Structures are given as structure tokens and as C-alpha cells.
CSV table of C-alpha atoms and ligand atoms in Angstrom, one decimal:
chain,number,residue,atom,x,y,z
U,23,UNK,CA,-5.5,-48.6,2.2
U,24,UNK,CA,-4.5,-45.1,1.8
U,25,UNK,CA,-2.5,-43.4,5.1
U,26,UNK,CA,-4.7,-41.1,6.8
U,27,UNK,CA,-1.9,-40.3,9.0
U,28,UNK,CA,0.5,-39.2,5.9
U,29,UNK,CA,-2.7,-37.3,4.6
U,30,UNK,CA,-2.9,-35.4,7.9
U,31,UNK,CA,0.3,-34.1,7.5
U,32,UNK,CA,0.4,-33.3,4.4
U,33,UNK,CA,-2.0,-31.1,5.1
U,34,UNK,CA,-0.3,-29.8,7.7
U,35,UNK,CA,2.8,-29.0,5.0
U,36,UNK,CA,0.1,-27.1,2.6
U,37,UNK,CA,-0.9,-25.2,5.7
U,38,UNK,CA,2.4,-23.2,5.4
U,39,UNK,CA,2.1,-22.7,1.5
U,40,UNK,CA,1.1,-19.2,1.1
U,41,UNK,CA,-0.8,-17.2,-1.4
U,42,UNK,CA,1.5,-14.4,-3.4
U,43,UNK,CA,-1.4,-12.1,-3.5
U,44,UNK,CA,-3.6,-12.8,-0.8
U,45,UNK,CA,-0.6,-13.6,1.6
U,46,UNK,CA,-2.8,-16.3,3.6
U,47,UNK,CA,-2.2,-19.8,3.8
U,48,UNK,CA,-4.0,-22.2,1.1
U,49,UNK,CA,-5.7,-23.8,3.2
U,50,UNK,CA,-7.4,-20.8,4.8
U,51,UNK,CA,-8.7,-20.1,2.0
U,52,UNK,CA,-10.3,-22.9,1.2
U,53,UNK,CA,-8.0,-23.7,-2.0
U,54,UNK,CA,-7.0,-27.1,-0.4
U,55,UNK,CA,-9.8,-29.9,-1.5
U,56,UNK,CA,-9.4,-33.6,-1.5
U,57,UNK,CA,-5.8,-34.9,0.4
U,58,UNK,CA,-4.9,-38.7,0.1
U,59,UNK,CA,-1.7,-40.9,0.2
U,60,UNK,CA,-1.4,-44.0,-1.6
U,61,UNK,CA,-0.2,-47.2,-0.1
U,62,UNK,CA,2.6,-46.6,-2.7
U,63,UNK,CA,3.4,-42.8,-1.0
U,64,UNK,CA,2.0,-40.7,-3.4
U,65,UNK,CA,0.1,-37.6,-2.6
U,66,UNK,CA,-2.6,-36.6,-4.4
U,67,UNK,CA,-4.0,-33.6,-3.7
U,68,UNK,CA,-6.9,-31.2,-5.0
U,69,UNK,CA,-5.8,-27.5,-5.6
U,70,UNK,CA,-8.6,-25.3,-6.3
U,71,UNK,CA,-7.6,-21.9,-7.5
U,72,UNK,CA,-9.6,-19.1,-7.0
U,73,UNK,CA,-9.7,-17.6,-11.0
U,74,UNK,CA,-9.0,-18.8,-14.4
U,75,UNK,CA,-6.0,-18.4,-15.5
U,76,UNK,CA,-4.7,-17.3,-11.5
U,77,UNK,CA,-1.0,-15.1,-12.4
U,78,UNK,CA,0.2,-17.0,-9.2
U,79,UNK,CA,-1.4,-20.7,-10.2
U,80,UNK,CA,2.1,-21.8,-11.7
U,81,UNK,CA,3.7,-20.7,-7.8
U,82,UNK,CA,1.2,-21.9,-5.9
U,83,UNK,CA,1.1,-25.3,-7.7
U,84,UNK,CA,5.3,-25.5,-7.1
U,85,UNK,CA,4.9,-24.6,-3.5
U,86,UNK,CA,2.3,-27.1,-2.9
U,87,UNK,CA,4.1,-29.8,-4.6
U,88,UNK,CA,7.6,-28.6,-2.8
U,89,UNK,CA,5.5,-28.9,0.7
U,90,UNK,CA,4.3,-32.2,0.1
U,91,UNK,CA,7.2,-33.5,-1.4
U,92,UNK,CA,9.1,-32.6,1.4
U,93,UNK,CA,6.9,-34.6,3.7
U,94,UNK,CA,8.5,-38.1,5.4
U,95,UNK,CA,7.1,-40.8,3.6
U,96,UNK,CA,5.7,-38.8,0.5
U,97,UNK,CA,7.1,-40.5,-2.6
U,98,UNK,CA,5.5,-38.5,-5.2
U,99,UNK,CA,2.8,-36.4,-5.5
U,100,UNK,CA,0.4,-35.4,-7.8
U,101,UNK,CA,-1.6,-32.2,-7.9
U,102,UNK,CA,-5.3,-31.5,-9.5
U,103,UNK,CA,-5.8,-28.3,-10.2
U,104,UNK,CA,-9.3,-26.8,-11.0
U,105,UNK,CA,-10.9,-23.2,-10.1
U,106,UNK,CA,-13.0,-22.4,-7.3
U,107,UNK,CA,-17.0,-22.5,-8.2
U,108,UNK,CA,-18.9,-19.1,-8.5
U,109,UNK,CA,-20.1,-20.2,-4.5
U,110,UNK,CA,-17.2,-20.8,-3.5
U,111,UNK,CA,-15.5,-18.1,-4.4
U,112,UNK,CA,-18.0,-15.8,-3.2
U,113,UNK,CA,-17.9,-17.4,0.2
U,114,UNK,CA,-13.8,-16.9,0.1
U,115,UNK,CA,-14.3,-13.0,-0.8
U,116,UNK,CA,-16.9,-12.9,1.9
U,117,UNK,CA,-15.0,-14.7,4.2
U,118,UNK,CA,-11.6,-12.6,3.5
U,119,UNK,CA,-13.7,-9.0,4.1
U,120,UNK,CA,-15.6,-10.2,6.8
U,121,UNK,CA,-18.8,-9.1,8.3
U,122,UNK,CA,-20.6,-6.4,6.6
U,123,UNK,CA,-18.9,-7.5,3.3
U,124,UNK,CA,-18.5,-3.9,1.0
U,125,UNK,CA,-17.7,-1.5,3.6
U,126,UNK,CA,-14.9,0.6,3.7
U,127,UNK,CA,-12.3,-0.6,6.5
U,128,UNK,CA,-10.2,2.2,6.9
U,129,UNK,CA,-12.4,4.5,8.3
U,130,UNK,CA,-12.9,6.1,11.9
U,131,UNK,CA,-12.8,3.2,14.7
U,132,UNK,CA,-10.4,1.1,12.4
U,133,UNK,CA,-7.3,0.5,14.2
U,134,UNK,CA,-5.2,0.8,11.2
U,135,UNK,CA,-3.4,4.1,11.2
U,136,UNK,CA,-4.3,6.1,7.6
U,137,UNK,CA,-1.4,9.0,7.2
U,138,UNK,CA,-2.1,11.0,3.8
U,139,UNK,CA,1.1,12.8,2.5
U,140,UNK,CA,0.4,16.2,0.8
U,141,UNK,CA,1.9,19.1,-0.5
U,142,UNK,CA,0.7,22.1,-2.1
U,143,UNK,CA,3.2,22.2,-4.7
U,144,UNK,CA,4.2,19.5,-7.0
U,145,UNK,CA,7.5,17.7,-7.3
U,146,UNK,CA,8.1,18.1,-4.0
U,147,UNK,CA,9.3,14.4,-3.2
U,148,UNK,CA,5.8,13.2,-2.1
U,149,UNK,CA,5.8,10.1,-4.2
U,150,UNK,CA,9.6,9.4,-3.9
U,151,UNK,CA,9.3,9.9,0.2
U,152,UNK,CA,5.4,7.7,0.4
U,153,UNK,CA,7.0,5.2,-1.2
U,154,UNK,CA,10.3,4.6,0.9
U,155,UNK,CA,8.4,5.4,4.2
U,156,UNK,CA,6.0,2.3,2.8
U,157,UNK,CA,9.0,0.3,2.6
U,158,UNK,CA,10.9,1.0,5.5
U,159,UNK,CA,8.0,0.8,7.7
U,160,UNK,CA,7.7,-3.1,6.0
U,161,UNK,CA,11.2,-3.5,7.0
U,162,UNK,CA,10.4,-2.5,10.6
U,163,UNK,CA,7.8,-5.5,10.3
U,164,UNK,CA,4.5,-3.9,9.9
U,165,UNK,CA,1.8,-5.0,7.3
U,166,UNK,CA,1.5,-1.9,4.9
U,167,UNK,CA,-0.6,-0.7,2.2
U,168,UNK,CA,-0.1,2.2,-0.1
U,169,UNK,CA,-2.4,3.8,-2.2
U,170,UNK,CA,-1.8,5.9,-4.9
U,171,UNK,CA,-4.1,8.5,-5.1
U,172,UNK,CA,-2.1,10.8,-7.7
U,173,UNK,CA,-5.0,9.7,-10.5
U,174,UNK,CA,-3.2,12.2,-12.7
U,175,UNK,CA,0.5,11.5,-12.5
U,176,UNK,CA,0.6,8.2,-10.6
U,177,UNK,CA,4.5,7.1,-10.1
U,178,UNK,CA,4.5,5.0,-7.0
U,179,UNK,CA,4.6,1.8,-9.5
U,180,UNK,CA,7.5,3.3,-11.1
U,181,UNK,CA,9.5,3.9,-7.8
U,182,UNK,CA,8.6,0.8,-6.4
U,183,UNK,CA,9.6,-1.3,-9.1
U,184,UNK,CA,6.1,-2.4,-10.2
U,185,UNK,CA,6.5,-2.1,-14.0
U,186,UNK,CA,7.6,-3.9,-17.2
U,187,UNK,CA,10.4,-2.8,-19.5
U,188,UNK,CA,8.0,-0.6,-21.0
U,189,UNK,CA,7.3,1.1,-17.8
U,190,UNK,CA,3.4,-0.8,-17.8
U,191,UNK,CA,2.3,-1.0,-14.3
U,192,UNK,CA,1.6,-4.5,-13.0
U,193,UNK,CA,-2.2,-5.5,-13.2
U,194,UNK,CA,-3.8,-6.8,-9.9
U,195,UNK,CA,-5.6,-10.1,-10.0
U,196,UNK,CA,-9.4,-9.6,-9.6
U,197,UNK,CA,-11.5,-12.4,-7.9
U,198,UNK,CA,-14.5,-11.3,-8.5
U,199,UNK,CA,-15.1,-7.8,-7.8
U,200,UNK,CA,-12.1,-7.7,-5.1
U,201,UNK,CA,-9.2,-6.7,-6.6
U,202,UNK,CA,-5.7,-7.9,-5.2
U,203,UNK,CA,-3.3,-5.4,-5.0
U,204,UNK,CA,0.4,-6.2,-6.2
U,205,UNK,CA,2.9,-6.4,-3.5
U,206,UNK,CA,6.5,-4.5,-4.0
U,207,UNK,CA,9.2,-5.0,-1.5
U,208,UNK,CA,6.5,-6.1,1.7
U,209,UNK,CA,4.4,-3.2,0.5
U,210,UNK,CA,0.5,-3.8,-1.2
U,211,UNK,CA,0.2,-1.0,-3.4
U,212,UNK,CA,-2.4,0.1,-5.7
U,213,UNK,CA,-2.5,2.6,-7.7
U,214,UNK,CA,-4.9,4.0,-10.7
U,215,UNK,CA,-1.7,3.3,-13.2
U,216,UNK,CA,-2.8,-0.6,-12.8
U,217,UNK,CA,-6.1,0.1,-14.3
U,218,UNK,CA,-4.9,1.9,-17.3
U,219,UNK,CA,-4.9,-0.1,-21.2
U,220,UNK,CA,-0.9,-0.1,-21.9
U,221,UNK,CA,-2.4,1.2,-25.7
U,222,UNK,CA,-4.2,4.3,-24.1
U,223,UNK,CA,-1.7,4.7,-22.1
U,224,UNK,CA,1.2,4.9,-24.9
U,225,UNK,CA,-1.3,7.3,-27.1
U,226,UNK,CA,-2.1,9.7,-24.2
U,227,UNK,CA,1.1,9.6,-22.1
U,228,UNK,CA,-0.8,8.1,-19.6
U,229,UNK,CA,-2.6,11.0,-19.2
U,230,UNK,CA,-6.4,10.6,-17.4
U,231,UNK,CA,-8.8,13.2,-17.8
U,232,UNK,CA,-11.0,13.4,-14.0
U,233,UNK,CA,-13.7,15.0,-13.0
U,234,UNK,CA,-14.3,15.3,-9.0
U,235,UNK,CA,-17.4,12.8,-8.4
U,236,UNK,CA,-15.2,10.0,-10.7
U,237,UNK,CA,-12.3,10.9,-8.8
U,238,UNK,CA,-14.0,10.6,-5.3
U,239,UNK,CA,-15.8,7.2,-6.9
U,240,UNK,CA,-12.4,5.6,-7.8
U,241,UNK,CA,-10.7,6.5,-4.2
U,242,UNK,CA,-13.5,5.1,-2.9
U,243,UNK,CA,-13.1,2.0,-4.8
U,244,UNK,CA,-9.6,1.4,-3.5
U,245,UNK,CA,-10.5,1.6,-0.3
U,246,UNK,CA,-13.6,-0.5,-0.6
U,247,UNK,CA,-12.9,-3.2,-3.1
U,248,UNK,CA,-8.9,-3.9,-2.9
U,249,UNK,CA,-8.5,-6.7,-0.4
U,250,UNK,CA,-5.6,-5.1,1.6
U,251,UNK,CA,-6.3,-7.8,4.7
U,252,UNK,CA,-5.8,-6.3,7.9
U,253,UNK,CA,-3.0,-3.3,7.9
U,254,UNK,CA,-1.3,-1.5,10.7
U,255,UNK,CA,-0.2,1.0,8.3
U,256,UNK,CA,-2.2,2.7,5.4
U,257,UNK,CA,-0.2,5.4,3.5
U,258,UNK,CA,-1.9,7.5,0.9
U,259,UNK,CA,0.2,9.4,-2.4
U,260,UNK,CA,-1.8,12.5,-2.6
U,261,UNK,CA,-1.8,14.5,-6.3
U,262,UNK,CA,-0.1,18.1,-5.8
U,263,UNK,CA,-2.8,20.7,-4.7
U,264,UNK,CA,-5.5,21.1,-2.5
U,265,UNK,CA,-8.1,19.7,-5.1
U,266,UNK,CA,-10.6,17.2,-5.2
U,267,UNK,CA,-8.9,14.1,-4.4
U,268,UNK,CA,-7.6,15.9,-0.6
U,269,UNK,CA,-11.5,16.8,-0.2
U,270,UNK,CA,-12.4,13.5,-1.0
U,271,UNK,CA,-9.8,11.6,1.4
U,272,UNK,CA,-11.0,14.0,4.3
U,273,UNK,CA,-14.3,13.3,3.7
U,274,UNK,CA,-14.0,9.4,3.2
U,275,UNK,CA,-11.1,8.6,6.1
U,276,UNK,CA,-11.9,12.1,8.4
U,277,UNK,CA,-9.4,9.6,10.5
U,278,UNK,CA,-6.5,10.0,8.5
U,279,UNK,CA,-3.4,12.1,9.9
U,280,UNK,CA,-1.9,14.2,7.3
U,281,UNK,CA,1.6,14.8,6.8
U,282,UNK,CA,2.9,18.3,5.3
U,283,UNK,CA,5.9,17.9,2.4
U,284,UNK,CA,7.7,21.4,1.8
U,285,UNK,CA,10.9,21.8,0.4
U,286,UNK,CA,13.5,24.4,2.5
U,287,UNK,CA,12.3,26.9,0.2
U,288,UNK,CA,10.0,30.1,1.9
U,289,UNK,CA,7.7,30.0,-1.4
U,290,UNK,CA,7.1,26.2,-0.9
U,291,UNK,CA,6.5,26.7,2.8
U,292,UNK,CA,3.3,28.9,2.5
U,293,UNK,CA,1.6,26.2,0.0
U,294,UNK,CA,2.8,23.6,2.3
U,295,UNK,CA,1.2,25.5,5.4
U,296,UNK,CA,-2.5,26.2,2.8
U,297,UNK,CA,-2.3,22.8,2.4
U,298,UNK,CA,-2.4,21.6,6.4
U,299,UNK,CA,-4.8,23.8,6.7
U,300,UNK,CA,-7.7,22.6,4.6
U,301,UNK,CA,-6.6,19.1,6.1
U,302,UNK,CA,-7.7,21.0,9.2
U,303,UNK,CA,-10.9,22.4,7.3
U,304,UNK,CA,-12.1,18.7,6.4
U,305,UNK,CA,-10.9,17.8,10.4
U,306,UNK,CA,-8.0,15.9,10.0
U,307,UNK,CA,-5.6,16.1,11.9
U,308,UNK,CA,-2.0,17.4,11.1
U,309,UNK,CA,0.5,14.9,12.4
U,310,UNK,CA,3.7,16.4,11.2
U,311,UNK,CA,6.0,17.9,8.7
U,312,UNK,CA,8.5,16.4,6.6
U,313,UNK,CA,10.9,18.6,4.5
U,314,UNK,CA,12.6,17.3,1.6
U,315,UNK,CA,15.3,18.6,-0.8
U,316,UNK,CA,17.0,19.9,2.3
U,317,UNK,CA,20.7,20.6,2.6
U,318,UNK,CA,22.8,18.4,0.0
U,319,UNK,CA,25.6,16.9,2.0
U,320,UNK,CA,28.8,16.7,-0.4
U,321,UNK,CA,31.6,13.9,0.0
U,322,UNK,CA,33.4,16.4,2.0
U,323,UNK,CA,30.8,16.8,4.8
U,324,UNK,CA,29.7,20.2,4.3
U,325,UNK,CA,26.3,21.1,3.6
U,326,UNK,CA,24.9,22.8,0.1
U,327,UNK,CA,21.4,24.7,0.8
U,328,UNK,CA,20.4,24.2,-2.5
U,329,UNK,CA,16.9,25.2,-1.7
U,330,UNK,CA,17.8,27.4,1.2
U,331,UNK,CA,17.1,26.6,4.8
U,332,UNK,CA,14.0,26.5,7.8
U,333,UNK,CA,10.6,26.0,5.1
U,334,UNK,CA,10.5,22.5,7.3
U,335,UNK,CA,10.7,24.0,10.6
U,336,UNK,CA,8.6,27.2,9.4
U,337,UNK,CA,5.4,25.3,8.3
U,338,UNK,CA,5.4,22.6,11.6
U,339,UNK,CA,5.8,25.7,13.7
U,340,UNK,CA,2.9,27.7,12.0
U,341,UNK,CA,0.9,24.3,11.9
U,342,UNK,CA,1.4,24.1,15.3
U,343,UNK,CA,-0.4,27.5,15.9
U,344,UNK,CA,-3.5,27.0,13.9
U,345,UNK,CA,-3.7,23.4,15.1
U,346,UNK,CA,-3.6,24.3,18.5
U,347,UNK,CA,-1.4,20.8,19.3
U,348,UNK,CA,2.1,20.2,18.3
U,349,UNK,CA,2.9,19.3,14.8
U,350,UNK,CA,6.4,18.8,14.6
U,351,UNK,CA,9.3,18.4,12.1
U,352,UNK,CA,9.4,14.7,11.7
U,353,UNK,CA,12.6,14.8,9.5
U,354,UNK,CA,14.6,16.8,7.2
U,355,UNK,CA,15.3,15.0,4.5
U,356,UNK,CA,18.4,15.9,2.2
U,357,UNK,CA,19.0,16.0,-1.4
U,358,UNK,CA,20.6,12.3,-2.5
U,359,UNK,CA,21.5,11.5,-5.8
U,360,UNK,CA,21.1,7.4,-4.5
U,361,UNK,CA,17.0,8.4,-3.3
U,362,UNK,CA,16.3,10.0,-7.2
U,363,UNK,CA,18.2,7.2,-8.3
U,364,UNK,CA,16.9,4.6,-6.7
U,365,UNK,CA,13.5,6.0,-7.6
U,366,UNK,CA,14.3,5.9,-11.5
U,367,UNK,CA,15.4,2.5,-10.8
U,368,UNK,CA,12.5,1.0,-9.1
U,369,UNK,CA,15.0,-0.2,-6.0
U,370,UNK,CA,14.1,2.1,-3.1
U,371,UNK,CA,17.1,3.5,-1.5
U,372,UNK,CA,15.9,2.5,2.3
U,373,UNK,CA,17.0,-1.1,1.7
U,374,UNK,CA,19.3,-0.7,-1.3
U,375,UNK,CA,21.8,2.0,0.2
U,376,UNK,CA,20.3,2.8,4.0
U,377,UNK,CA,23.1,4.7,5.2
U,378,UNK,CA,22.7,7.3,2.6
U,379,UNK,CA,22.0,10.3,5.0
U,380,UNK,CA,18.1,10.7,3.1
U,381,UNK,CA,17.8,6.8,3.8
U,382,UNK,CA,18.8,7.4,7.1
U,383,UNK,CA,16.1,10.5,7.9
U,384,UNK,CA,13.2,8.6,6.2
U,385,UNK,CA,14.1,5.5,8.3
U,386,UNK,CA,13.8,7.3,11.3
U,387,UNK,CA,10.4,8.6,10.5
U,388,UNK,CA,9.5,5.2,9.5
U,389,UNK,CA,10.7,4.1,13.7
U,390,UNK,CA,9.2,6.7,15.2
U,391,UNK,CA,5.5,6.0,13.3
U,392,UNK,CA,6.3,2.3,13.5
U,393,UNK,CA,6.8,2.9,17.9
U,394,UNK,CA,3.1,4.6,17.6
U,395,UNK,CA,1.3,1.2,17.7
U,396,UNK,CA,-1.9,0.4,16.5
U,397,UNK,CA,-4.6,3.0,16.7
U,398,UNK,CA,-6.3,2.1,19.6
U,399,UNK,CA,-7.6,5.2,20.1
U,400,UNK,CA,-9.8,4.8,16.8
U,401,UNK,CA,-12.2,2.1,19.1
U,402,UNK,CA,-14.2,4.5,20.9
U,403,UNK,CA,-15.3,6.0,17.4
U,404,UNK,CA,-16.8,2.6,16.8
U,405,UNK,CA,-20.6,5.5,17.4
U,406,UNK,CA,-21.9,7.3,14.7
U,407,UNK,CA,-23.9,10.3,16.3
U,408,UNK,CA,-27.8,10.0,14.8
K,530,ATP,N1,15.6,14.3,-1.5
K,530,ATP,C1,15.7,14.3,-2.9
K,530,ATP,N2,16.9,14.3,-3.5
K,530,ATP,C2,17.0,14.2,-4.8
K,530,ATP,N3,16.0,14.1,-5.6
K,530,ATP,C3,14.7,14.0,-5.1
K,530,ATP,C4,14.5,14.0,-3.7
K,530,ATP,N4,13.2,13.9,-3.4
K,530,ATP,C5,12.6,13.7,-4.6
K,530,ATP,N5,13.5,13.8,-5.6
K,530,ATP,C6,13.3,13.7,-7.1
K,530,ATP,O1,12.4,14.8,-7.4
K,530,ATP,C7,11.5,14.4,-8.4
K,530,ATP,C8,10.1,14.6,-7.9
K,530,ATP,O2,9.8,13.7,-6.9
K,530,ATP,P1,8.4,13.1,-6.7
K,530,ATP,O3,7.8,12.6,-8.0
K,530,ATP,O4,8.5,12.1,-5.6
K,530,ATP,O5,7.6,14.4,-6.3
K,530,ATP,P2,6.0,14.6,-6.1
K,530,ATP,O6,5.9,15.6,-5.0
K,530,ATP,O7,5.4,13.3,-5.9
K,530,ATP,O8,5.6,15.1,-7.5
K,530,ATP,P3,4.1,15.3,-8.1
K,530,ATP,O9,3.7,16.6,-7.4
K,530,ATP,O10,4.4,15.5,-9.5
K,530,ATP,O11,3.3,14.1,-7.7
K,530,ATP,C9,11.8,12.9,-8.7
K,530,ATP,O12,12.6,12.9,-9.8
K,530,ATP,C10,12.5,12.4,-7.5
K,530,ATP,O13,13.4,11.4,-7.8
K,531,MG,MG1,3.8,12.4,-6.9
């Protein structure tokens, strides 16, 4: 007779397997089917994957064998894999959004916090900075997503490490039509670079071509179909400009708090301070300044203003004005050879040299938003007005 006991806990033991890309146990997710132990000791147990061909099947499957194997009494096991019916997996993607299935979660009344990081001018740091915020604010222990929204020159999958040899962004798994976003150092990131053919990509430089309603289609497609699970942080890589894309995001997450990049430089600082202010237009809501490519701090201690001094403290004081509430200079971030470097290298500098003084100033951001808590303030706009 087979041991219902030994079953039980192997069962238990799957219950701490987790999915790579849906980060949940296997169990929750209904992937788990039949469990028995033979008199002789061996598991057998029923794997159900949840796609054909699943990138993670070959993990899963080790874990699950690992987890049983390692269960008192289990001899052996064996595993049976087969995928998930059409039902099923429709009940899982149901069950995994919850109620009110293709609705966009991050919107007002959600109590993840949605910061969007513009600019005004390009090459400001914008990606390089998102994406080692993201990072460190994993490190501090939050569950945080990061979306790309740069649909012309996406490069968080570059900094983050998300690419082949020949720089071809990683592909998220779909299960059905949710799409499961890769996951780079704690961080779930998407970003439009995942969805481009390698062979277009290599013939056009990975140029895309966008007009505005495609544009506000495909942002609203991240934030509807990728399966992010519940986030406390949501941090969006905004193009350079005040184009479509920033009108779009203030129209589909009005909840979002935007954060200003300027350089040091005075130039920079008024097409920071235009682009706070059509945040304001759409009614978001400015939370702070960052400036980046401040004072280069040589081996010697003294500071280099390569790109002069006070655009940071310029723009959050200006801000501040038109806002009408404080909008302060969250950090002043200086030129480091280890933050460019790290971002050519896919290794973000936060965890792979954080006492490099632009490590240091990110990280400190990344405290101070982490100490902000959930955004429990977003419940009473659970009303839409009629
Ligand atoms: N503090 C810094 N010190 C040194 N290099 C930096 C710093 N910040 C960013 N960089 C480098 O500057 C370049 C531009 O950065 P990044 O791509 O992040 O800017 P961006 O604002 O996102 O640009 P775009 O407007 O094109 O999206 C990158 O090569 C990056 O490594
Ligand atoms: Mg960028």
C-alpha cells in the first residue's frame, strides 16, 4: 500500500519549489497533480507545466526532484511531466490576475507606488539610474518591477544584464496572453527590446518606427498583460522628451510620481524643469529631483565639476514653486567610471561596487523611497467620480 503519510510530505517539500518566472510555489499554481509513494519509497509525482516547451521546465523538474528526494524515506522518485490543459491554464492566468481579470493594476487606488523617471534631454543617466534604483530597492527587500518604456532606444536589458552575447534581449515566456516578464538581479523587467525579431533588429539597429496611439497601445499592454504579481515598487524608463509616451503614462497611471533627471548643467536644468511641468499638466505629481553627472570625485578627494554645479538643486527649487509642495533634491549623483562601467557590463554597480560614491547616492534614494511604505494613501481613490 502506498504511504499517504510520505505523500503528504512530499507535497509539503514541492510546496517550497518555486517558479523562476512566476516566483510562486508549484503547488499554488496548480502545477502539482497526482503525488504517491510506493511501498518501495519511490515518489511519483505529476508535474504539469503551464506551456510547451516551458524555458524553466528543465529547473522546475530539478527542483522538484531535489525537494522530494530530500524527503525522509523517499528512495527515488520519479517525475511525469505533461502541460497544463487549455482550462486549466486559463483558470491559473485567471487565478494569478485575480478578479476583474484584464484590468490594469497599477492605477489610482493601487497600493503599489508607480514613480516615472524623466528628463527632457537625452543621455542624461535615466536608464543607467532606473535601473540601479530597481536593484537597490530589491536589495532593500521590496518586490519591484521595471518597465521600460524607452520604445525607441530601450537599454534597461543591456544594463541589467538581460542579453545574449549578441546583445538580444531575453524573450519572456507567454502563457497564454500573459506575458512573464524576465527577472534580473530581484528586478521583473520588461521592456519593448523583448519583443523585437533578433533579424529585424540586426537589419534596423534595433531601430522601431512609433506612432502615438501604437505607442500608448503597447504601454498599455505592459501594464495590463505582464503578470508582475503584486509590487510595492513600479519604476518606469521614460524615452528623452516630453512626447507621447510621458502623455500616455500620465494619462494611464495619473497616480504615478515623477522624478526629474538633470545633469548640473543650467541648459539641462530648464528641459528638466519643462519636463516636471507637463507631469504637472497631465496631474502627476512631482516627487523629487535627481541630478546626475554631478561632481567627479578623483582618487585624491577633490571634486571635478565637469558639468558645472546647482542644475539639481535649481530645477527641485523651481519645481517646488510651480508645484506648490516641496520637491526636493533626492540625490546628487556623481560621475563614476564603475556606474558607466557596470552599465556596459550588465552588473549594476549598486551590488557589484556599492561604496562607489554614485552607488552610495543611488542607494540612499533607494532607502529613503523604500522607508515610504506602501501607498496607502492610493485606497481612498478606490471612486471613480460619474
Ligand atoms: N553618473 C554617471 N557617470 C558616468 N557615466 C554615466 C553616469 N550616468 C550615466 N552615465 C553614462 O551615460 C550614458 C547615457 O546614460 P543613459 O543611457 O542611462 O541615459 P538616458 O538618459 O537613459 O539616455 P536616453 O535619453 O538615450 O534614454 C551611458 O553610457 C551611461 O553609462
Ligand atoms: Mg534611456
Amino acid at each position: 500500500m502506498p504511504s499517504a503519510g510520505l505523500a503528504d510530505a512530499v507535497r509539503g517539500a514541492l510546496g517550497r519549489v518555486i517558479d523562476p518566472e512566476i516566483r510562486k510555489p508549484i503547488t499554488e499554481l496548480d502545477m502539482v497533480g497526482r503525488v504517491e509513494v510506493t511501498d518501495a519509497g519511490e515518489a511519483e509525482i505529476g508535474l504539469k507545466l503551464t506551456i510547451v516547451g516551458c524555458p524553466a521546465a528543465a529547473t522546475i523538474e530539478g527542483d522538484v526532484r531535489a525537494a522530494a528526494a530530500a524527503v525522509p524515506g523517499v528512495a527515488g522518485v520519479r517525475v511525469d511531466v505533461s502541460v497544463m490543459t487549455k482550462e486549466e491554464r486559463a483558470a491559473l492566468t485567471a487565478r494569478l490576475r485575480g478578479p476583474g481579470q484584464r484590468t490594469m493594476p497599477f492605477g489610482p487606488g493601487s497600493l503599489t507606488r508607480v514613480y516615472a523617471v524623466t528628463s527632457g534631454k537625452g543621455g542624461v543617466g535615466k536608464s543607467t539610474l532606473t535601473a540601479n534604483l530597481a536593484v537597490a530597492l530589491a536589495a532593500e527587500g521590496l518586490s519591484v518591477g521595471l518597465i521600460d518604456a524607452d520604445v525607441y532606444g530601450f537599454s534597461i536589458p543591456g544594463i541589467l544584464g538581460l542579453v545574449d552575447e549578441n546583445g538580444v534581449a531575453a524573450r519572456p515566456t507567454r502563457v497564454d496572453d500573459m506575458i512573464l516578464p524576465p527577472v534580473a538581479f530581484g528586478v521583473k523587467v520588461i521592456s519593448i527590446g523583448m519583443f523585437i525579431d533578433p533579424e529585424q533588429a540586426s537589419s534596423t539597429g534595433g531601430a522601431v518606427a512609433w506612432r502615438g496611439p501604437m505607442l500608448h497601445r503597447t504601454i498599455n499592454q505592459f501594464l495590463t498583460d505582464v503578470y508582475f504579481g503584486d509590487l510595492d515598487v513600479l519604476l518606469l524608463d521614460l524615452p528623452p522628451g516630453t512626447g507621447d509616451v510621458a502623455i500616455s503614462i500620465g494619462q494611464l497611471l495619473p497616480n504615478a510620481e515623477v522624478i526629474v533627471l538633470t545633469t548640473p548643467q543650467a541648459a539641462a536644468a530648464d528641459v528638466a524643469e519643462r519636463s516636471g511641468l507637463v507631469a504637472m499638466q497631465t496631474g502627476q505629481h512631482v516627487y523629487g529631483v535627481i541630478e546626475n553627472m554631478a561632481g567627479f570625485v578623483t582618487p585624491d578627494g577633490s571634486v571635478l565639476d565637469i558639468f558645472g554645479a546647482g542644475g539639481g538643486a535649481d530645477v527641485a527649487e523651481r519645481l517646488t514653486a510651480r508645484q506648490g509642495t516641496e520637491v526636493p533634491l533626492l540625490a546628487s549623483v556623481p560621475i563614476s567610471v564603475a556606474l558607466r562601467s557596470g552599465g556596459d557590463a550588465g552588473a549594476p554597480v549598486v551590488l557589484a561596487d556599492p561604496s562607489d560614491p554614485a552607488s552610495a547616492a543611488i542607494r540612499a534614494v533607494a532607502g529613503r523611497l523604500a522607508h515610504r511604505g506602501r501607498d496607502l494613501a492610493g485606497r481612498k481613490l478606490g471612486l471613480s467620480p460619474r
